[in-house]
PDB file of C-alpha atoms and ligand atoms in Angstrom:
ATOM      1  CA  MET N 765       0.000   0.000   0.000  1.00  0.00           C
ATOM      2  CA  SER N 766       1.340   3.470  -0.809  1.00  0.00           C
ATOM      3  CA  ASN N 767       1.631   6.260   1.735  1.00  0.00           C
ATOM      4  CA  ALA N 768       0.308   8.815  -0.762  1.00  0.00           C
ATOM      5  CA  LYS N 769      -2.257  10.285   1.635  1.00  0.00           C
ATOM      6  CA  GLN N 770      -0.918  13.318   3.487  1.00  0.00           C
ATOM      7  CA  SER N 771      -1.844  14.063   7.092  1.00  0.00           C
ATOM      8  CA  PRO N 772      -0.047  15.368  10.174  1.00  0.00           C
ATOM      9  CA  VAL N 773      -1.370  12.377  12.149  1.00  0.00           C
ATOM     10  CA  ALA N 774      -0.950   8.681  11.459  1.00  0.00           C
ATOM     11  CA  ILE N 775      -2.847   5.999  13.331  1.00  0.00           C
ATOM     12  CA  LEU N 776      -1.284   2.552  13.219  1.00  0.00           C
ATOM     13  CA  MET N 777      -2.779  -0.560  14.729  1.00  0.00           C
ATOM     14  CA  GLY N 778      -1.446  -4.059  15.005  1.00  0.00           C
ATOM     15  CA  SER N 779      -4.545  -5.826  13.711  1.00  0.00           C
ATOM     16  CA  ASP N 780      -7.896  -5.098  12.116  1.00  0.00           C
ATOM     17  CA  SER N 781      -9.322  -6.485  15.371  1.00  0.00           C
ATOM     18  CA  ASP N 782      -8.141  -3.197  16.969  1.00  0.00           C
ATOM     19  CA  LEU N 783     -10.162  -1.109  14.517  1.00  0.00           C
ATOM     20  CA  PRO N 784     -13.527  -1.097  16.357  1.00  0.00           C
ATOM     21  CA  VAL N 785     -11.798   0.531  19.351  1.00  0.00           C
ATOM     22  CA  MET N 786      -9.575   2.841  17.307  1.00  0.00           C
ATOM     23  CA  GLU N 787     -12.552   4.120  15.293  1.00  0.00           C
ATOM     24  CA  SER N 788     -13.194   6.506  18.191  1.00  0.00           C
ATOM     25  CA  CYS N 789      -9.710   7.952  17.681  1.00  0.00           C
ATOM     26  CA  VAL N 790     -10.337   8.409  13.967  1.00  0.00           C
ATOM     27  CA  LYS N 791     -13.744   9.972  14.663  1.00  0.00           C
ATOM     28  CA  GLN N 792     -12.370  12.394  17.241  1.00  0.00           C
ATOM     29  CA  LEU N 793      -9.563  13.517  14.941  1.00  0.00           C
ATOM     30  CA  LYS N 794     -12.037  14.065  12.103  1.00  0.00           C
ATOM     31  CA  GLU N 795     -14.146  16.196  14.445  1.00  0.00           C
ATOM     32  CA  PHE N 796     -11.002  18.288  14.961  1.00  0.00           C
ATOM     33  CA  GLY N 797     -10.707  18.674  11.182  1.00  0.00           C
ATOM     34  CA  ILE N 798      -7.822  16.214  10.886  1.00  0.00           C
ATOM     35  CA  ASP N 799      -8.219  13.317   8.459  1.00  0.00           C
ATOM     36  CA  PRO N 800      -5.591  10.837   9.699  1.00  0.00           C
ATOM     37  CA  ILE N 801      -3.618   8.241   7.808  1.00  0.00           C
ATOM     38  CA  VAL N 802      -4.873   4.870   9.134  1.00  0.00           C
ATOM     39  CA  ARG N 803      -2.781   1.723   8.654  1.00  0.00           C
ATOM     40  CA  ILE N 804      -2.817  -1.845   9.931  1.00  0.00           C
ATOM     41  CA  LEU N 805       0.841  -2.585  10.585  1.00  0.00           C
ATOM     42  CA  SER N 806       2.339  -4.881  13.167  1.00  0.00           C
ATOM     43  CA  ALA N 807       5.687  -4.814  14.944  1.00  0.00           C
ATOM     44  CA  HIS N 808       5.690  -8.611  14.783  1.00  0.00           C
ATOM     45  CA  ARG N 809       3.703  -9.621  11.686  1.00  0.00           C
ATOM     46  CA  THR N 810       4.879  -6.844   9.316  1.00  0.00           C
ATOM     47  CA  PRO N 811       8.092  -5.620  10.984  1.00  0.00           C
ATOM     48  CA  ALA N 812       9.891  -4.352   7.879  1.00  0.00           C
ATOM     49  CA  VAL N 813       6.911  -2.331   6.595  1.00  0.00           C
ATOM     50  CA  ALA N 814       6.169  -0.946  10.059  1.00  0.00           C
ATOM     51  CA  CYS N 815       9.766   0.180  10.578  1.00  0.00           C
ATOM     52  CA  GLU N 816       9.931   1.716   7.094  1.00  0.00           C
ATOM     53  CA  PHE N 817       6.715   3.595   7.835  1.00  0.00           C
ATOM     54  CA  ALA N 818       8.234   5.065  10.991  1.00  0.00           C
ATOM     55  CA  ALA N 819      11.561   5.879   9.360  1.00  0.00           C
ATOM     56  CA  SER N 820       9.924   7.811   6.503  1.00  0.00           C
ATOM     57  CA  ALA N 821       7.051   9.353   8.479  1.00  0.00           C
ATOM     58  CA  ALA N 822       8.636  12.755   9.158  1.00  0.00           C
ATOM     59  CA  ASP N 823       9.675  13.136   5.501  1.00  0.00           C
ATOM     60  CA  ASN N 824       6.076  12.339   4.538  1.00  0.00           C
ATOM     61  CA  GLY N 825       4.746  15.247   6.604  1.00  0.00           C
ATOM     62  CA  ILE N 826       3.575  13.249   9.601  1.00  0.00           C
ATOM     63  CA  LYS N 827       4.033  15.057  12.914  1.00  0.00           C
ATOM     64  CA  VAL N 828       2.542  12.584  15.390  1.00  0.00           C
ATOM     65  CA  ILE N 829       2.201   8.803  15.258  1.00  0.00           C
ATOM     66  CA  ILE N 830      -0.505   7.046  17.265  1.00  0.00           C
ATOM     67  CA  ALA N 831       0.210   3.337  17.644  1.00  0.00           C
ATOM     68  CA  ALA N 832      -2.349   0.911  19.068  1.00  0.00           C
ATOM     69  CA  ALA N 833      -1.650  -2.732  19.817  1.00  0.00           C
ATOM     70  CA  GLY N 834      -2.651  -5.488  22.169  1.00  0.00           C
ATOM     71  CA  MET N 835      -0.958  -8.389  23.946  1.00  0.00           C
ATOM     72  CA  ALA N 836       2.869  -8.014  23.711  1.00  0.00           C
ATOM     73  CA  ALA N 837       2.274  -4.529  22.352  1.00  0.00           C
ATOM     74  CA  HIS N 838       5.555  -3.457  20.770  1.00  0.00           C
ATOM     75  CA  LEU N 839       4.201  -1.362  17.915  1.00  0.00           C
ATOM     76  CA  ALA N 840       4.509   2.023  19.638  1.00  0.00           C
ATOM     77  CA  GLY N 841       7.991   1.161  20.894  1.00  0.00           C
ATOM     78  CA  ALA N 842       9.054   0.053  17.430  1.00  0.00           C
ATOM     79  CA  MET N 843       7.802   3.377  16.040  1.00  0.00           C
ATOM     80  CA  ALA N 844       9.842   5.214  18.670  1.00  0.00           C
ATOM     81  CA  ALA N 845      12.917   3.197  17.766  1.00  0.00           C
ATOM     82  CA  HIS N 846      12.705   4.268  14.120  1.00  0.00           C
ATOM     83  CA  SER N 847      11.378   7.827  14.355  1.00  0.00           C
ATOM     84  CA  GLN N 848      12.068  10.983  16.331  1.00  0.00           C
ATOM     85  CA  LEU N 849       8.420  12.049  16.071  1.00  0.00           C
ATOM     86  CA  PRO N 850       6.281  12.003  19.218  1.00  0.00           C
ATOM     87  CA  ILE N 851       4.717   8.558  19.560  1.00  0.00           C
ATOM     88  CA  ILE N 852       1.418   8.058  21.352  1.00  0.00           C
ATOM     89  CA  GLY N 853       0.731   4.485  22.436  1.00  0.00           C
ATOM     90  CA  VAL N 854      -2.744   3.063  22.984  1.00  0.00           C
ATOM     91  CA  PRO N 855      -2.897  -0.341  24.722  1.00  0.00           C
ATOM     92  CA  MET N 856      -5.616  -2.629  23.356  1.00  0.00           C
ATOM     93  CA  GLN N 857      -7.461  -5.220  25.399  1.00  0.00           C
ATOM     94  CA  ALA N 858      -7.125  -8.666  23.856  1.00  0.00           C
ATOM     95  CA  LYS N 859     -10.007 -11.160  23.869  1.00  0.00           C
ATOM     96  CA  GLU N 860      -8.072 -13.293  26.320  1.00  0.00           C
ATOM     97  CA  GLY N 861      -5.472 -12.438  28.930  1.00  0.00           C
ATOM     98  CA  PRO N 862      -5.056  -9.854  31.694  1.00  0.00           C
ATOM     99  CA  CYS N 863      -7.579  -7.192  30.578  1.00  0.00           C
ATOM    100  CA  GLY N 864      -5.114  -5.112  28.576  1.00  0.00           C
ATOM    101  CA  LEU N 865      -2.536  -4.863  31.371  1.00  0.00           C
ATOM    102  CA  ASP N 866      -0.174  -6.883  29.181  1.00  0.00           C
ATOM    103  CA  ALA N 867      -0.435  -4.253  26.435  1.00  0.00           C
ATOM    104  CA  LEU N 868      -0.307  -1.347  28.898  1.00  0.00           C
ATOM    105  CA  LEU N 869       2.964  -2.518  30.402  1.00  0.00           C
ATOM    106  CA  SER N 870       4.432  -3.443  27.014  1.00  0.00           C
ATOM    107  CA  THR N 871       3.643   0.049  25.750  1.00  0.00           C
ATOM    108  CA  VAL N 872       4.538   2.180  28.754  1.00  0.00           C
ATOM    109  CA  GLN N 873       7.662   0.430  30.022  1.00  0.00           C
ATOM    110  CA  MET N 874      10.055   1.910  27.513  1.00  0.00           C
ATOM    111  CA  PRO N 875      13.735   2.149  28.392  1.00  0.00           C
ATOM    112  CA  PRO N 876      15.128   5.553  29.455  1.00  0.00           C
ATOM    113  CA  GLY N 877      15.707   7.805  26.468  1.00  0.00           C
ATOM    114  CA  MET N 878      13.011   6.186  24.301  1.00  0.00           C
ATOM    115  CA  PRO N 879       9.633   7.467  25.498  1.00  0.00           C
ATOM    116  CA  VAL N 880       6.182   6.522  24.298  1.00  0.00           C
ATOM    117  CA  GLY N 881       3.366   8.758  25.561  1.00  0.00           C
ATOM    118  CA  THR N 882       1.037   6.039  26.771  1.00  0.00           C
ATOM    119  CA  MET N 883      -2.721   6.466  27.025  1.00  0.00           C
ATOM    120  CA  ALA N 884      -5.321   4.479  28.957  1.00  0.00           C
ATOM    121  CA  ILE N 885      -6.388   1.009  27.818  1.00  0.00           C
ATOM    122  CA  GLY N 886      -9.068   0.812  25.138  1.00  0.00           C
ATOM    123  CA  LYS N 887     -11.635   3.396  24.037  1.00  0.00           C
ATOM    124  CA  ALA N 888     -10.742   6.062  26.609  1.00  0.00           C
ATOM    125  CA  GLY N 889      -7.145   5.854  25.485  1.00  0.00           C
ATOM    126  CA  ALA N 890      -8.151   5.903  21.829  1.00  0.00           C
ATOM    127  CA  LYS N 891     -10.079   9.134  22.304  1.00  0.00           C
ATOM    128  CA  ASN N 892      -7.354  10.685  24.455  1.00  0.00           C
ATOM    129  CA  ALA N 893      -4.772   9.836  21.812  1.00  0.00           C
ATOM    130  CA  ALA N 894      -6.668  12.055  19.389  1.00  0.00           C
ATOM    131  CA  VAL N 895      -6.869  14.888  21.921  1.00  0.00           C
ATOM    132  CA  TYR N 896      -3.209  14.526  22.850  1.00  0.00           C
ATOM    133  CA  ALA N 897      -2.201  14.583  19.181  1.00  0.00           C
ATOM    134  CA  LEU N 898      -4.215  17.786  18.785  1.00  0.00           C
ATOM    135  CA  GLN N 899      -2.440  19.280  21.803  1.00  0.00           C
ATOM    136  CA  ILE N 900       0.944  18.527  20.202  1.00  0.00           C
ATOM    137  CA  LEU N 901      -0.107  20.028  16.867  1.00  0.00           C
ATOM    138  CA  ALA N 902      -1.628  23.053  18.628  1.00  0.00           C
ATOM    139  CA  LEU N 903       1.837  24.142  19.772  1.00  0.00           C
ATOM    140  CA  SER N 904       2.664  25.211  16.223  1.00  0.00           C
ATOM    141  CA  ASP N 905      -0.684  25.356  14.414  1.00  0.00           C
ATOM    142  CA  ALA N 906      -3.206  28.104  15.134  1.00  0.00           C
ATOM    143  CA  ALA N 907      -6.168  26.178  13.668  1.00  0.00           C
ATOM    144  CA  CYS N 908      -5.428  23.217  15.944  1.00  0.00           C
ATOM    145  CA  ALA N 909      -5.071  25.570  18.915  1.00  0.00           C
ATOM    146  CA  GLU N 910      -8.538  26.956  18.143  1.00  0.00           C
ATOM    147  CA  GLN N 911      -9.956  23.432  17.905  1.00  0.00           C
ATOM    148  CA  LEU N 912      -8.445  22.617  21.279  1.00  0.00           C
ATOM    149  CA  VAL N 913      -9.918  25.689  22.969  1.00  0.00           C
ATOM    150  CA  ALA N 914     -13.343  24.945  21.471  1.00  0.00           C
ATOM    151  CA  PHE N 915     -13.168  21.278  22.507  1.00  0.00           C
ATOM    152  CA  ARG N 916     -12.265  22.137  26.103  1.00  0.00           C
ATOM    153  CA  LYS N 917     -15.011  24.781  26.271  1.00  0.00           C
ATOM    154  CA  ALA N 918     -17.667  22.390  24.942  1.00  0.00           C
ATOM    155  CA  GLN N 919     -16.525  19.683  27.354  1.00  0.00           C
ATOM    156  CA  THR N 920     -16.747  22.050  30.318  1.00  0.00           C
ATOM    157  CA  GLU N 921     -20.168  23.323  29.271  1.00  0.00           C
ATOM    158  CA  LYS N 922     -21.468  19.759  28.886  1.00  0.00           C
ATOM    159  CA  VAL N 923     -20.476  18.820  32.439  1.00  0.00           C
ATOM    160  CA  LEU N 924     -21.804  22.053  33.919  1.00  0.00           C
ATOM    161  CA  ALA N 925     -25.116  21.567  32.084  1.00  0.00           C
ATOM    162  CA  LYS N 926     -25.455  18.109  33.634  1.00  0.00           C
ATOM    163  CA  ASP N 927     -24.602  19.541  37.054  1.00  0.00           C
ATOM    164  CA  ALA N 928     -27.209  22.271  36.614  1.00  0.00           C
ATOM    165  CA  GLU N 929     -29.821  19.722  35.523  1.00  0.00           C
ATOM    166  CA  LEU N 930     -29.065  17.542  38.546  1.00  0.00           C
ATOM    167  CA  ASN N 931     -29.437  20.489  40.882  1.00  0.00           C
ATOM    168  CA  SER N 932     -32.458  22.166  39.293  1.00  0.00           C
TER     169      SER N 932
HETATM  170  C1  RP5 W1438      -1.826  -7.480  18.483  1.00  0.00           C
HETATM  171  O1  RP5 W1438      -2.389  -8.694  18.811  1.00  0.00           O
HETATM  172  C2  RP5 W1438      -2.905  -6.685  17.843  1.00  0.00           C
HETATM  173  O2  RP5 W1438      -2.684  -5.311  18.041  1.00  0.00           O
HETATM  174  C3  RP5 W1438      -4.160  -7.149  18.503  1.00  0.00           C
HETATM  175  O3  RP5 W1438      -4.565  -6.282  19.550  1.00  0.00           O
HETATM  176  C4  RP5 W1438      -3.745  -8.511  19.086  1.00  0.00           C
HETATM  177  C5  RP5 W1438      -4.539  -9.657  18.527  1.00  0.00           C
HETATM  178  O4  RP5 W1438      -4.451  -9.649  17.124  1.00  0.00           O
HETATM  179  P1  RP5 W1438      -5.397 -10.572  16.234  1.00  0.00           P
HETATM  180  O5  RP5 W1438      -5.070 -11.983  16.568  1.00  0.00           O
HETATM  181  O6  RP5 W1438      -6.823 -10.199  16.586  1.00  0.00           O
HETATM  182  O7  RP5 W1438      -5.076 -10.209  14.810  1.00  0.00           O
HETATM  183  O8  RP5 W1438      -0.737  -7.623  17.627  1.00  0.00           O
END
């Protein structure tokens, strides 16, 4: 598959079985006006293609890589090993095993000097990965900064509206 699509954000996941969870990341980014590159690439099953993706990502205009994987989740770490871009890791919960803790530890326990910004397990992490990517882009992109302010404002208003309803 070619990497012809241009986007500042790439979402990688180790398997199509991760897609139902990562759809919320895609959706959130699209709501921010960012149409991400989405690829199924695995640190273990497609190691050469995954590493090449990471190595060429910056030259292809990507600014943030989100990597989601389950079980022995090495995808985000592999991205970090081959790219100097910020890498956001999202641990996936496998059908069997310790409720995603395997993936969480595999993603977060990077050696000193090779960080992966690790989100929560599953859908919460998938959504936060999109918000965190926006926060990174907002440092140097005024449109993203505006999206971030609007998102935070809407989120605050939603909670306060529920509080008001509860106390009316
Ligand atoms: C990981 O193994 C994937 O990210 C997925 O979360 C998990 C299971 O993969 P499948 O067997 O469903 O393809 O590499």
